[in-house]
Amino acid sequence: MSILRIEGGRPLRGSVHVQGAKNSVLPILAGTFLARGVCVVHNCPRLTDVEYTLSILKHLGCRVGREEDTVTVDASDPVAADVPDNLMRQMRSSVVFLGPILGRMGRAELSYPGGCELGPRPIDLHLSALRAMGADIREEGGRLVCGGRLTGGDVTLSLPSVGATENAMLAAVAAEGITTITNAAREPELVDLQAFLNTLGADVRGAGSSVITIRGGRPLHGGEHTVIADRIVACTYLSAVAAAGGEGEITGVDWRHLSTVTAVLAEAGCGVTSSPDTIAITAPPVLKGVRPIRTAPYPGFPTDAQAVVMAALCKAQGATVFSENMFDSRYRHVDELSRMGADIRVEGRVAVVYGVPRLSGARVCSTDLRGGAALAVAGVGAEGTTLLGELQHVDRGYADLAADLRALGADIRREEREWSGT
Ligand code: UD1
């Protein structure tokens, strides 16, 4: 089994280029199913979630190719309208195929998406959005069987779900007429999806704001698109420098997408300078605790950055309060951080991090994607050796975490060895 061996406790110095955004590339690849032509998508990182997405596209009858970070998908001759249960279970974002399959084929059959480590993640908003466009969705033996002719409609989301907004946008592109999505999620990944769909000939406007308008029903052709950089991966690497001290440069990312996180790191005592596609950070040997951090939909503090920033603040002087408002079980990394000497108390949605003078390397397990990355962040700031196992979580979202942290000056490598959990 693969593990990461991290020799921590020394300041970092280096520069790293940020991979393409997982949360952009998955809906964009699902969106290729709507095009009657070849889509070329650049900056697709090598992630297990991307590979599962490509497997779904192949199952649907698409011709799929990959050269380095460029993926081509030709959905000219689809052969299926279902997603097999084993692929649905692999990742939650498989549900984003519902809109494109229904839009393209007039029917779709999916099971409920994969169980997730962040607590219950319902898909009711996805289903009600599609129903508002005329979809007929029935549950049959754990499968969702969908049919009906999609027409433009008014979709009002009770909360700004990222996935439900994407599903609605993708379905609306194929639905005859005008669709308005109100209380839409405003994440940069929605803006990227809009740009991609418009490249194919769609008419989508307003992404990045709370109201998105789609004039649907135009046939989509092939096109070429470059996926935006992964803002959460960038937050991870900035947090690593903050945890270890030293200085680093993160390139290829739009600083505006992570300004709530860089503001926290600056408050903790880091020097952060941002230019159009580079963020430079200098971190003092000891950080300061910061004002309460509350996760919220974009442009608030991202829930996906909560764990990595928490890892950096474990050694800060003073306490920091985190309030996790997006998911129920998103503090699973806390027990593992405690093995390294962190002092964190969790009560419901709130975690209080009492800064300790030092963390010590330990044998720890990834609990989920960002929780695993947080343990690597803690490891580079901890004295001694950290062995991090259960990397399958991390591989869902980081193309090569070890190589990227090495580029920043960390002593970290991937090894094969026996591993039986902690
Ligand atoms: C996306 C991101 C994930 C990020 C999350 C929140 C992808 C592939 N994943 O996940 O990394 O952590 O946004 O920024 O883009 N909800 C419902 N009913 C629904 C859908 C969602 O109640 O039908 C709730 C969820 O349980 C959660 C909240 O809405 O509490 C936000 O979830 P959502 O924005 O949908 O997250 P995802 O799209 O799953």
Coordinates of C-alpha atoms and ligand atoms in Angstrom, one line a residue:
M1 CA 0.0 0.0 0.0
S2 CA 1.2 3.5 -0.8
I3 CA 2.0 5.9 2.1
L4 CA 3.6 9.3 2.4
R5 CA 6.8 9.6 4.5
I6 CA 7.3 13.1 5.7
E7 CA 10.4 14.4 7.5
G8 CA 9.0 17.6 8.9
G9 CA 10.0 20.5 11.1
R10 CA 12.1 22.6 8.8
P11 CA 11.1 25.7 6.9
L12 CA 10.0 25.4 3.3
R13 CA 11.3 27.4 0.3
G14 CA 10.1 26.7 -3.2
S15 CA 7.6 27.3 -5.9
V16 CA 4.8 25.1 -7.2
H17 CA 2.3 25.3 -10.1
V18 CA -1.3 24.4 -9.2
Q19 CA -3.1 21.6 -11.0
G20 CA -6.5 22.0 -12.7
A21 CA -9.6 22.1 -10.4
K22 CA -11.2 18.8 -9.6
N23 CA -14.5 20.5 -8.9
S24 CA -14.4 22.1 -12.4
V25 CA -13.2 19.2 -14.4
L26 CA -15.8 16.7 -13.2
P27 CA -19.0 18.7 -14.3
I28 CA -17.2 19.9 -17.4
L29 CA -16.4 16.3 -18.5
A30 CA -20.1 15.3 -17.7
G31 CA -21.1 18.3 -19.9
T32 CA -19.1 16.9 -22.9
F33 CA -21.9 14.3 -23.2
L34 CA -24.2 17.1 -24.4
A35 CA -22.0 17.9 -27.5
R36 CA -22.3 16.2 -30.9
G37 CA -18.7 16.7 -31.6
V38 CA -15.2 16.4 -30.1
C39 CA -14.5 18.3 -26.9
V40 CA -10.9 18.9 -26.0
V41 CA -10.4 19.7 -22.3
H42 CA -7.0 20.9 -21.2
N43 CA -5.6 21.0 -17.6
C44 CA -7.4 17.8 -16.5
P45 CA -5.4 16.5 -13.5
R46 CA -4.7 12.8 -13.1
L47 CA -7.1 12.0 -10.3
T48 CA -9.0 8.9 -9.5
D49 CA -12.3 10.9 -9.7
V50 CA -11.4 12.0 -13.2
E51 CA -10.6 8.4 -14.2
Y52 CA -14.1 7.3 -12.8
T53 CA -15.7 10.1 -14.8
L54 CA -14.0 9.0 -18.0
S55 CA -15.1 5.4 -17.3
I56 CA -18.7 6.7 -17.1
L57 CA -18.3 8.5 -20.4
K58 CA -16.9 5.3 -22.0
H59 CA -19.9 3.3 -20.7
L60 CA -22.2 5.9 -22.3
G61 CA -20.5 5.3 -25.6
C62 CA -18.1 8.2 -25.8
R63 CA -14.7 7.9 -27.4
V64 CA -12.3 9.1 -24.8
G65 CA -8.6 9.9 -25.1
R66 CA -5.9 11.4 -22.9
E67 CA -2.6 12.9 -23.7
E68 CA -0.8 14.4 -20.6
D69 CA -3.3 16.7 -19.1
T70 CA -5.5 17.0 -22.2
V71 CA -8.6 14.9 -22.4
T72 CA -10.7 14.4 -25.6
V73 CA -14.2 13.2 -25.5
D74 CA -16.4 12.5 -28.6
A75 CA -20.0 11.9 -27.6
S76 CA -21.3 11.8 -31.2
D77 CA -22.7 8.3 -30.9
P78 CA -24.0 7.6 -27.4
V79 CA -25.1 4.1 -26.7
A80 CA -26.4 4.1 -23.1
A81 CA -28.5 6.3 -20.7
D82 CA -27.5 4.7 -17.4
V83 CA -24.6 4.8 -15.0
P84 CA -23.7 1.4 -13.5
D85 CA -24.0 1.1 -9.8
N86 CA -20.3 0.3 -9.2
L87 CA -19.4 3.7 -10.9
M88 CA -22.1 5.6 -9.1
R89 CA -20.7 4.3 -5.8
Q90 CA -17.2 5.5 -6.5
M91 CA -17.8 9.2 -6.1
R92 CA -20.6 11.6 -5.2
S93 CA -20.1 13.8 -8.2
S94 CA -21.4 11.0 -10.5
V95 CA -24.8 12.5 -9.8
V96 CA -23.9 15.4 -12.0
F97 CA -24.4 13.1 -15.0
L98 CA -28.1 13.1 -14.4
G99 CA -28.7 16.4 -16.2
P100 CA -26.6 15.7 -19.2
I101 CA -27.8 12.2 -19.7
L102 CA -31.5 13.2 -19.4
G103 CA -30.9 16.2 -21.6
R104 CA -29.2 14.2 -24.3
M105 CA -31.0 10.9 -24.2
G106 CA -34.5 11.9 -22.9
R107 CA -34.1 9.3 -20.2
A108 CA -31.6 8.4 -17.5
E109 CA -31.1 5.7 -15.0
L110 CA -28.7 6.1 -12.0
S111 CA -28.5 4.8 -8.5
Y112 CA -27.8 7.0 -5.5
P113 CA -24.3 8.4 -5.6
G114 CA -21.5 7.0 -3.4
G115 CA -21.6 7.1 0.3
C116 CA -19.5 9.9 1.6
E117 CA -17.3 10.5 4.6
L118 CA -18.7 14.0 5.2
G119 CA -22.0 12.9 6.7
P120 CA -25.4 12.7 4.9
R121 CA -25.3 14.4 1.5
P122 CA -28.8 14.3 0.0
I123 CA -29.6 14.9 -3.6
D124 CA -33.1 16.3 -3.2
L125 CA -32.2 19.7 -4.6
H126 CA -30.8 18.0 -7.8
L127 CA -34.1 16.2 -8.2
S128 CA -36.4 19.1 -7.6
A129 CA -34.4 21.3 -10.0
L130 CA -34.8 18.7 -12.8
R131 CA -38.5 18.2 -11.9
A132 CA -39.0 22.0 -12.3
M133 CA -37.8 21.5 -15.9
G134 CA -40.3 18.7 -16.5
A135 CA -38.3 15.6 -15.6
D136 CA -40.3 12.7 -14.3
I137 CA -38.2 11.0 -11.7
R138 CA -39.2 7.8 -10.0
E139 CA -37.4 5.6 -7.5
E140 CA -37.3 1.9 -8.4
G141 CA -35.4 -0.5 -6.2
G142 CA -32.8 2.0 -5.2
R143 CA -32.4 3.3 -8.8
L144 CA -33.5 6.7 -10.0
V145 CA -35.4 6.2 -13.3
C146 CA -35.8 9.5 -15.1
G147 CA -37.7 10.5 -18.2
G148 CA -39.8 13.2 -19.6
R149 CA -39.1 16.0 -22.1
L150 CA -37.1 18.8 -20.5
T151 CA -38.4 22.4 -21.0
G152 CA -37.0 25.6 -19.6
G153 CA -38.4 26.5 -16.2
D154 CA -37.9 28.4 -13.0
V155 CA -35.6 26.6 -10.6
T156 CA -35.3 28.0 -7.1
L157 CA -32.8 26.3 -4.9
S158 CA -33.5 26.4 -1.1
L159 CA -29.8 26.6 -0.6
P160 CA -27.0 27.3 -3.1
S161 CA -25.8 23.7 -3.7
V162 CA -22.9 23.5 -6.1
G163 CA -23.8 20.2 -7.5
A164 CA -27.5 21.0 -7.9
T165 CA -26.7 24.2 -9.7
E166 CA -24.4 22.3 -12.1
N167 CA -27.0 19.6 -12.7
A168 CA -29.7 22.2 -13.4
M169 CA -27.3 24.2 -15.7
L170 CA -26.4 21.1 -17.7
A171 CA -30.0 20.0 -18.1
A172 CA -31.2 23.5 -18.9
V173 CA -28.7 23.7 -21.8
A174 CA -30.6 20.8 -23.5
A175 CA -34.1 22.0 -22.4
E176 CA -36.1 23.9 -25.0
G177 CA -36.8 27.5 -23.6
I178 CA -35.4 29.7 -20.9
T179 CA -34.4 28.4 -17.5
T180 CA -33.7 30.7 -14.6
I181 CA -31.8 29.3 -11.6
T182 CA -32.3 31.4 -8.5
N183 CA -30.1 31.1 -5.4
A184 CA -27.5 29.5 -7.5
A185 CA -24.1 28.6 -6.1
R186 CA -21.6 31.2 -7.0
E187 CA -18.3 29.2 -6.9
P188 CA -15.7 29.9 -9.6
E189 CA -16.2 26.4 -10.9
L190 CA -19.7 27.4 -12.0
V191 CA -18.2 30.3 -14.0
D192 CA -15.8 27.8 -15.6
L193 CA -18.7 25.4 -16.5
Q194 CA -20.6 28.3 -18.0
A195 CA -17.5 29.3 -20.1
F196 CA -17.1 25.7 -21.3
L197 CA -20.8 25.3 -22.3
N198 CA -20.8 28.6 -24.1
T199 CA -17.7 27.5 -26.1
L200 CA -19.9 24.6 -27.3
G201 CA -22.6 27.0 -28.5
A202 CA -24.8 27.2 -25.4
D203 CA -26.2 30.5 -24.1
V204 CA -25.6 30.6 -20.3
R205 CA -25.3 33.9 -18.4
G206 CA -25.0 35.0 -14.9
A207 CA -22.7 32.3 -13.4
G208 CA -20.8 33.7 -10.5
S209 CA -24.0 35.5 -9.3
S210 CA -27.0 34.1 -7.6
V211 CA -29.2 34.1 -10.7
I212 CA -28.2 32.1 -13.8
T213 CA -30.2 32.3 -17.0
I214 CA -30.0 29.6 -19.7
R215 CA -31.5 29.8 -23.2
G216 CA -31.6 26.1 -23.9
G217 CA -32.3 23.8 -26.8
R218 CA -29.5 24.8 -29.1
P219 CA -27.5 21.9 -30.5
L220 CA -24.0 21.9 -29.0
H221 CA -20.9 21.3 -31.1
G222 CA -17.5 20.3 -30.0
G223 CA -15.0 22.8 -28.6
E224 CA -11.8 23.4 -26.6
H225 CA -11.5 24.6 -23.0
T226 CA -8.8 24.9 -20.4
V227 CA -10.0 24.1 -16.8
I228 CA -9.2 26.8 -14.1
A229 CA -6.7 26.1 -11.4
D230 CA -7.7 24.3 -8.2
R231 CA -8.2 26.9 -5.5
I232 CA -8.4 24.3 -2.7
V233 CA -5.1 22.7 -3.8
A234 CA -3.6 26.2 -3.7
C235 CA -5.0 26.7 -0.2
T236 CA -3.4 23.4 0.8
Y237 CA 0.1 24.5 -0.4
L238 CA -0.2 27.9 1.2
S239 CA -1.2 26.2 4.5
A240 CA 1.8 23.9 4.2
V241 CA 4.2 26.9 4.1
A242 CA 2.2 28.5 6.9
A243 CA 2.6 25.3 9.0
A244 CA 6.3 24.8 8.4
G245 CA 7.5 28.5 8.1
G246 CA 9.6 29.8 5.3
E247 CA 8.5 31.1 1.9
G248 CA 6.7 29.8 -1.1
E249 CA 5.3 30.8 -4.4
I250 CA 2.1 29.2 -5.8
T251 CA 1.6 29.8 -9.5
G252 CA -1.2 29.4 -12.1
V253 CA -4.0 30.3 -9.7
D254 CA -6.4 33.2 -9.6
W255 CA -5.8 34.8 -6.2
R256 CA -9.4 36.2 -6.1
H257 CA -10.7 32.7 -5.8
L258 CA -9.0 32.2 -2.4
S259 CA -8.9 35.6 -0.9
T260 CA -10.9 34.6 2.2
V261 CA -8.2 32.0 2.9
T262 CA -5.2 34.3 2.3
A263 CA -6.9 36.9 4.5
V264 CA -6.9 34.3 7.4
L265 CA -3.2 33.4 6.7
A266 CA -2.3 37.1 6.7
E267 CA -4.2 37.5 10.0
A268 CA -2.1 34.6 11.4
G269 CA 1.0 36.6 10.7
C270 CA 2.0 35.5 7.1
G271 CA 3.0 37.9 4.5
V272 CA 0.9 37.3 1.4
T273 CA 1.3 39.1 -1.9
S274 CA -0.9 38.3 -4.9
S275 CA -0.3 39.1 -8.5
P276 CA -2.6 38.0 -11.4
D277 CA -1.5 34.4 -11.4
T278 CA 0.9 34.0 -8.5
I279 CA 0.6 34.1 -4.7
A280 CA 3.7 34.5 -2.7
I281 CA 3.7 33.7 1.0
T282 CA 6.3 34.2 3.8
A283 CA 5.5 32.5 7.0
P284 CA 7.0 33.3 10.4
P285 CA 8.3 30.5 12.7
V286 CA 5.2 30.9 14.9
L287 CA 1.7 31.9 13.7
K288 CA -1.0 33.7 15.7
G289 CA -4.5 32.4 16.4
V290 CA -7.1 34.2 14.3
R291 CA -10.7 35.4 14.7
P292 CA -13.4 32.7 14.3
I293 CA -13.5 31.0 10.9
R294 CA -16.9 30.1 9.6
T295 CA -17.3 28.0 6.5
A296 CA -19.9 29.3 4.1
P297 CA -20.8 29.0 0.4
Y298 CA -18.6 31.0 -1.9
P299 CA -17.4 33.7 -1.6
G300 CA -17.3 32.7 2.1
F301 CA -14.5 30.7 3.7
P302 CA -14.6 27.3 1.8
T303 CA -15.4 24.2 3.8
D304 CA -12.8 22.4 1.7
A305 CA -10.1 24.6 3.1
Q306 CA -11.2 24.2 6.7
A307 CA -9.0 21.1 7.5
V308 CA -5.8 22.3 5.9
V309 CA -6.0 25.8 7.5
M310 CA -6.8 24.1 10.8
A311 CA -3.6 22.0 10.4
A312 CA -1.5 25.1 9.9
L313 CA -3.0 26.8 13.0
C314 CA -2.4 23.9 15.4
K315 CA 0.9 25.4 16.3
A316 CA -0.3 29.0 16.5
Q317 CA 0.0 31.1 19.6
G318 CA -3.5 31.4 21.1
A319 CA -6.7 29.7 20.1
T320 CA -8.8 29.7 16.9
V321 CA -12.5 28.8 16.7
F322 CA -13.8 27.0 13.6
S323 CA -17.4 26.7 12.8
E324 CA -18.3 24.2 10.1
N325 CA -21.6 25.1 8.5
M326 CA -21.6 23.1 5.3
F327 CA -21.3 19.4 6.3
D328 CA -22.1 17.4 9.5
S329 CA -19.0 15.2 9.8
R330 CA -16.1 17.3 8.7
Y331 CA -13.8 17.1 11.7
R332 CA -12.7 13.6 11.2
H333 CA -9.1 14.7 10.8
V334 CA -9.1 16.1 14.3
D335 CA -8.4 12.8 16.0
E336 CA -5.5 12.2 13.7
L337 CA -4.1 15.7 14.3
S338 CA -4.3 14.9 18.0
R339 CA -2.0 12.0 17.5
M340 CA 0.6 14.5 16.4
G341 CA 0.1 16.5 19.6
A342 CA -2.6 19.0 18.5
D343 CA -5.0 20.2 21.1
I344 CA -8.4 20.5 19.5
R345 CA -11.9 20.3 21.2
V346 CA -14.9 19.6 19.0
E347 CA -18.5 20.2 20.0
G348 CA -21.0 19.8 17.2
R349 CA -20.2 22.2 14.4
V350 CA -17.6 24.0 16.5
A351 CA -13.9 23.1 16.9
V352 CA -11.6 25.1 19.1
V353 CA -7.9 24.8 18.2
Y354 CA -5.6 25.6 21.2
G355 CA -2.2 26.3 19.8
V356 CA 0.6 24.1 21.0
P357 CA 4.3 24.9 20.8
R358 CA 5.1 21.9 18.6
L359 CA 3.6 18.9 16.7
S360 CA 5.5 15.6 16.5
G361 CA 5.6 13.3 13.6
A362 CA 3.3 10.3 14.0
R363 CA 1.6 7.4 12.1
V364 CA -1.7 8.8 10.9
C365 CA -4.5 7.9 8.5
S366 CA -6.3 10.0 5.9
T367 CA -9.9 10.2 6.9
D368 CA -11.2 11.9 3.7
L369 CA -9.8 13.9 0.8
R370 CA -9.1 17.3 2.5
G371 CA -8.6 15.7 5.9
G372 CA -5.7 13.6 4.4
A373 CA -4.2 16.7 2.8
A374 CA -4.4 18.4 6.2
L375 CA -2.4 15.6 7.8
A376 CA 0.3 16.1 5.2
V377 CA 0.3 19.9 6.0
A378 CA 0.6 19.1 9.7
G379 CA 3.4 16.6 8.9
V380 CA 5.6 19.2 7.1
G381 CA 5.2 21.4 10.2
A382 CA 5.8 18.6 12.7
E383 CA 9.1 17.6 14.2
G384 CA 10.3 14.1 13.1
T385 CA 8.7 11.5 10.8
T386 CA 5.1 11.3 9.8
L387 CA 3.8 8.3 8.0
L388 CA 0.5 9.0 6.3
G389 CA -1.7 6.1 5.1
E390 CA -5.0 5.6 3.3
L391 CA -3.9 7.7 0.4
Q392 CA -6.8 6.6 -1.7
H393 CA -8.7 9.6 -0.3
V394 CA -6.0 12.1 -1.2
D395 CA -5.5 10.6 -4.7
R396 CA -9.1 11.6 -5.4
G397 CA -8.1 15.3 -5.5
Y398 CA -4.3 15.7 -5.7
A399 CA -2.5 14.6 -8.8
D400 CA 0.8 14.3 -6.9
L401 CA 0.8 15.8 -3.5
A402 CA 4.3 14.5 -2.6
A403 CA 5.9 16.0 -5.7
D404 CA 4.2 19.3 -5.3
L405 CA 5.2 19.6 -1.6
R406 CA 8.7 18.6 -2.6
A407 CA 8.7 21.5 -5.1
L408 CA 7.9 23.7 -2.1
G409 CA 11.0 22.4 -0.3
A410 CA 9.4 19.7 1.9
D411 CA 11.1 16.4 2.6
I412 CA 8.3 14.0 1.5
R413 CA 8.1 10.9 -0.6
R414 CA 5.6 8.2 -1.5
E415 CA 6.6 4.7 -0.5
E416 CA 5.1 1.2 -0.8
R417 CA 4.9 -0.6 2.5
E418 CA 2.7 -2.8 4.7
W419 CA 0.0 -0.7 6.3
S420 CA -2.7 -1.9 8.7
G421 CA -4.3 1.4 9.8
T422 CA -3.6 3.0 13.1
Ligands
UD1_1 C1 -19.3 20.6 -3.8 C2 -17.8 20.3 -3.9 C3 -17.2 20.0 -2.6 C4 -17.5 21.1 -1.6 C5 -19.0 21.5 -1.6 C6 -19.4 22.7 -0.8 C7 -17.7 19.2 -6.1 C8 -17.4 17.9 -6.9 N1 -17.7 19.1 -4.8 O1 -19.9 19.4 -3.3 O2 -15.8 19.8 -2.7 O3 -17.2 20.7 -0.3 O4 -19.4 21.7 -3.0 O5 -18.6 23.8 -1.2 O6 -17.8 20.2 -6.7 N2 -27.5 19.6 0.0 C9 -28.8 19.2 0.2 N3 -29.5 18.7 -0.9 C10 -28.9 18.5 -2.1 C11 -27.6 18.9 -2.3 C12 -26.9 19.5 -1.3 O7 -29.3 19.3 1.3 O8 -29.6 18.0 -3.0 C13 -26.7 20.2 1.1 C14 -25.5 19.3 1.4 O9 -25.8 18.3 2.3 C15 -24.5 20.3 2.1 C16 -24.9 21.6 1.3 O10 -26.1 21.4 0.7 O11 -24.9 20.5 3.4 C17 -23.8 22.0 0.3 O12 -23.6 20.9 -0.6 P1 -23.3 21.1 -2.1 O13 -23.0 22.5 -2.4 O14 -24.3 20.4 -3.0 O15 -22.0 20.3 -2.3 P2 -21.5 19.3 -3.4 O16 -22.0 19.9 -4.7 O17 -21.9 17.9 -3.1

